[in-house]
XYZ file of C-alpha atoms in Angstrom:
302
model
C 0.000 0.000 0.000
C 1.547 3.301 -1.063
C 1.701 6.395 1.110
C -1.118 8.197 -0.722
C -3.472 5.255 -0.124
C -2.630 5.284 3.599
C -3.322 9.028 3.784
C -6.700 8.593 2.034
C -7.665 5.621 4.192
C -6.964 7.469 7.414
C -8.783 10.590 6.229
C -5.675 12.757 6.458
C -5.913 14.182 2.942
C -7.803 17.364 4.031
C -5.150 17.992 6.705
C -2.305 17.598 4.241
C -4.121 19.961 1.891
C -3.618 22.738 4.429
C 0.136 22.754 3.770
C -0.304 23.263 0.021
C -0.680 27.101 0.236
C 2.457 27.258 2.373
C 4.420 25.159 -0.107
C 3.201 27.305 -3.000
C 4.237 30.509 -1.206
C 7.680 29.090 -0.398
C 8.229 28.052 -4.012
C 7.030 31.409 -5.369
C 8.890 33.692 -2.980
C 11.901 31.605 -1.897
C 12.906 29.270 -4.703
C 11.858 30.909 -7.974
C 13.589 34.223 -7.054
C 16.828 32.237 -6.692
C 17.021 32.335 -10.502
C 17.946 35.982 -10.008
C 21.173 34.985 -8.269
C 22.786 34.858 -11.691
C 22.858 38.672 -11.527
C 25.931 38.186 -9.338
C 27.735 36.734 -12.350
C 26.510 39.267 -14.910
C 26.968 42.958 -15.686
C 23.272 43.585 -15.023
C 21.311 46.469 -16.487
C 17.585 47.111 -16.770
C 17.559 47.409 -20.540
C 18.952 43.933 -21.244
C 17.355 42.240 -18.235
C 18.706 39.279 -16.302
C 19.039 36.891 -19.234
C 20.375 39.442 -21.692
C 23.041 41.061 -19.506
C 26.668 40.229 -20.212
C 28.139 37.272 -18.326
C 31.246 38.424 -16.392
C 31.901 35.402 -14.180
C 33.566 36.253 -10.850
C 34.338 39.866 -11.748
C 31.741 41.265 -9.319
C 33.148 39.179 -6.474
C 36.659 40.481 -7.176
C 35.474 44.083 -7.218
C 33.663 44.091 -3.884
C 36.399 42.035 -2.198
C 38.924 44.706 -3.230
C 36.842 47.501 -1.649
C 38.056 48.907 1.673
C 34.510 50.088 2.441
C 33.265 46.508 2.209
C 35.851 45.182 4.669
C 35.189 48.076 7.019
C 31.468 47.267 6.930
C 32.230 43.571 7.472
C 34.388 44.330 10.512
C 31.710 46.603 11.984
C 29.078 43.923 11.389
C 31.011 41.248 13.259
C 31.956 43.584 16.108
C 28.432 44.908 16.683
C 26.916 41.436 16.506
C 29.497 40.024 18.928
C 28.747 42.891 21.325
C 25.036 42.079 21.139
C 25.808 38.403 21.672
C 28.048 39.068 24.674
C 25.715 41.501 26.416
C 22.134 40.837 25.306
C 22.136 37.022 25.035
C 23.179 36.324 28.676
C 21.178 39.300 29.972
C 18.014 37.795 28.493
C 18.636 34.494 30.318
C 19.408 36.228 33.613
C 16.325 38.435 33.302
C 14.130 35.387 32.656
C 15.560 33.685 35.766
C 14.911 36.782 37.869
C 11.332 37.132 36.609
C 10.729 33.483 37.436
C 11.833 34.096 41.028
C 9.183 36.780 41.568
C 6.537 35.219 43.801
C 3.827 37.840 43.386
C 1.780 36.814 40.345
C 0.478 40.341 39.700
C 3.899 41.948 39.991
C 5.418 39.292 37.728
C 2.799 39.949 35.042
C 3.352 43.692 35.413
C 7.127 43.332 34.950
C 6.650 41.035 31.955
C 4.193 43.375 30.249
C 6.414 46.381 30.897
C 9.484 44.629 29.507
C 7.622 43.372 26.406
C 6.322 46.796 25.342
C 9.562 48.234 23.871
C 9.675 45.374 21.349
C 6.569 46.752 19.645
C 7.994 50.270 19.264
C 9.512 51.006 15.865
C 13.252 51.646 15.760
C 12.507 54.937 14.010
C 10.533 56.043 17.073
C 13.181 54.745 19.489
C 16.004 56.550 17.670
C 13.829 59.664 17.548
C 13.597 59.545 21.349
C 17.367 59.018 21.550
C 18.003 61.978 19.256
C 15.808 64.187 21.415
C 17.262 62.997 24.736
C 20.905 63.022 23.597
C 20.702 66.177 21.497
C 23.596 68.558 22.033
C 21.125 71.457 22.132
C 18.465 71.023 24.780
C 18.732 67.256 25.228
C 18.182 65.940 28.737
C 21.554 64.192 28.912
C 23.569 67.244 27.869
C 21.497 69.528 30.079
C 22.538 67.350 33.006
C 26.191 67.477 31.897
C 26.044 71.273 31.675
C 24.609 71.494 35.196
C 27.602 69.463 36.389
C 30.045 71.739 34.592
C 30.864 69.206 31.853
C 31.013 70.156 28.191
C 28.139 68.766 26.099
C 28.777 65.665 23.984
C 27.426 64.966 20.509
C 26.387 61.433 21.417
C 24.571 60.531 18.202
C 27.377 61.908 16.039
C 30.216 60.335 17.974
C 32.093 57.221 16.851
C 33.091 56.643 20.480
C 29.532 56.618 21.782
C 27.842 54.828 18.885
C 28.539 51.269 20.082
C 27.451 51.797 23.728
C 24.248 53.476 22.539
C 23.673 50.677 20.038
C 24.058 47.927 22.662
C 22.073 49.671 25.412
C 19.178 50.586 23.125
C 19.085 47.017 21.736
C 19.073 45.663 25.277
C 16.243 47.969 26.375
C 14.132 47.066 23.346
C 14.658 43.309 23.018
C 15.662 41.743 26.353
C 12.109 41.558 27.690
C 10.750 40.010 24.504
C 13.593 37.492 24.423
C 12.579 36.081 27.804
C 9.380 34.548 26.403
C 11.057 31.340 25.204
C 12.982 30.869 28.437
C 9.961 31.520 30.669
C 7.960 29.008 28.626
C 10.740 26.448 29.095
C 10.891 27.178 32.834
C 7.142 26.663 33.185
C 7.524 23.145 31.754
C 10.005 22.039 34.436
C 8.525 19.366 36.699
C 7.733 20.965 40.121
C 8.764 17.703 41.792
C 12.398 18.676 41.287
C 11.920 21.879 43.271
C 10.007 20.078 46.021
C 12.800 17.547 46.361
C 15.373 20.346 46.453
C 13.462 22.150 49.218
C 13.326 18.940 51.261
C 17.109 18.664 50.861
C 17.514 22.210 52.180
C 18.307 23.938 48.900
C 17.639 27.688 48.812
C 16.161 29.625 45.910
C 19.579 30.441 44.461
C 20.628 26.783 44.595
C 17.376 25.735 42.938
C 18.000 28.270 40.194
C 21.582 27.094 39.734
C 21.098 23.332 39.843
C 17.550 22.885 38.484
C 16.307 25.866 36.466
C 19.487 26.764 34.608
C 20.431 23.170 33.581
C 16.866 22.638 32.375
C 17.254 25.646 30.081
C 20.374 24.276 28.361
C 18.466 22.689 25.418
C 16.554 25.875 24.567
C 19.694 27.988 25.090
C 21.544 25.738 22.632
C 18.839 26.091 19.999
C 18.601 29.875 20.399
C 22.386 30.162 20.166
C 22.459 28.009 17.026
C 19.857 30.240 15.380
C 21.685 33.379 16.531
C 25.134 32.508 15.182
C 24.193 32.780 11.450
C 22.944 36.326 12.142
C 26.546 37.401 12.764
C 26.400 38.791 9.235
C 23.096 40.586 9.716
C 23.184 42.905 12.688
C 19.835 44.538 11.897
C 19.419 47.229 9.284
C 16.290 48.687 10.891
C 18.225 49.929 13.923
C 21.502 50.782 12.207
C 19.903 52.680 9.323
C 18.044 54.913 11.760
C 21.206 55.642 13.779
C 23.810 56.035 11.033
C 24.945 59.495 9.926
C 28.017 60.986 8.190
C 29.717 61.627 11.543
C 29.618 58.004 12.790
C 29.588 56.083 9.502
C 33.119 54.834 10.128
C 31.924 52.586 12.971
C 28.224 52.382 12.118
C 28.146 51.116 8.550
C 27.468 47.374 8.370
C 27.047 44.994 5.450
C 23.306 45.625 5.177
C 23.649 49.412 4.992
C 26.632 49.069 2.650
C 24.571 46.906 0.286
C 21.690 49.384 0.496
C 23.990 52.320 -0.280
C 25.756 50.483 -3.094
C 22.626 48.947 -4.620
C 19.947 51.621 -4.266
C 22.221 54.648 -4.094
C 24.721 53.710 -6.805
C 22.715 51.120 -8.810
C 25.454 48.492 -8.424
C 22.988 45.597 -8.518
C 25.448 42.947 -9.640
C 27.914 43.640 -6.840
C 25.238 43.761 -4.166
C 23.785 40.458 -5.391
C 27.266 38.936 -5.248
C 27.694 40.192 -1.669
C 24.302 38.790 -0.691
C 25.153 35.412 -2.208
C 28.459 35.185 -0.329
C 26.834 36.250 2.955
C 24.085 33.631 2.535
C 26.633 30.868 1.950
C 28.688 31.939 4.986
C 25.552 32.119 7.152
C 24.624 28.568 6.115
C 28.116 27.340 6.988
C 27.945 29.075 10.387
C 24.579 27.432 11.030
C 25.957 23.965 10.247
C 29.058 24.512 12.374
C 27.138 25.862 15.378
C 24.663 22.992 15.198
C 27.509 20.449 15.086
C 29.350 22.061 18.016
C 26.166 22.221 20.096
C 25.502 18.520 19.583
C 29.100 17.542 20.356
C 29.244 19.406 23.669
C 26.118 17.651 24.857
C 23.472 20.152 23.875
C 20.611 19.741 21.462
C 20.744 20.635 17.794
C 17.955 21.789 15.497
C 18.250 18.525 13.545
């Protein structure tokens, strides 16, 4: 009996039919557009189209790899992503553990709701608030510095201050939202473990250290695996709103570089080549992180 006969006999055909729209959408918007990747190997122009443009082989890859702006953007991308990984990733776990230790149900829900809200605020709005608060003329931060006898600082136009502002604003906006997965995992831990720990005289910190945190290792491994490939995509929505001519030396990342090169200078072939290379590297990083996670005893995504 073939598989289709089994599906019909068990009446599962209507259920399988529900996945057809999803498959169609994936094929239309994920696989068919991959034909356009050949732009990376052509001298593309609108008049000749994709198929009519001249084939130039690896010329576009050589050109962007020889650009100092590209390597500067690549270095900034890795540095900013590593900073987010070092500060925001562990902070999210710690914050989830602290929320879980709150015994008052109402206060816990209040803290959760308050920490979730920034996630739903657009980065344009957030950076607008930052511009107003950190403005050199009339901003709250510089008004405080003046009252202390300190010269005002152009925070938003400073290469020195860009990275701290980037990390702190990312932390404020995303840490609360990132706790959802960990709190869900914590809620699934068998309460018997905690009861046994209490009977053995374990305090709340010991319970957190020896029960809660080890139970979170599988979900931490999966989140880390999915985070590693994003080393090459630090988030254009935040960066694009914060970048300006004064801080572009430390603020420009691969995404903004591609946007400037592609939309601003109509270098479609080079930007496609960059996107293709970044996609391949991201896939390799995903495979490596999944393999490492499984070898050190964690769980992988497959």
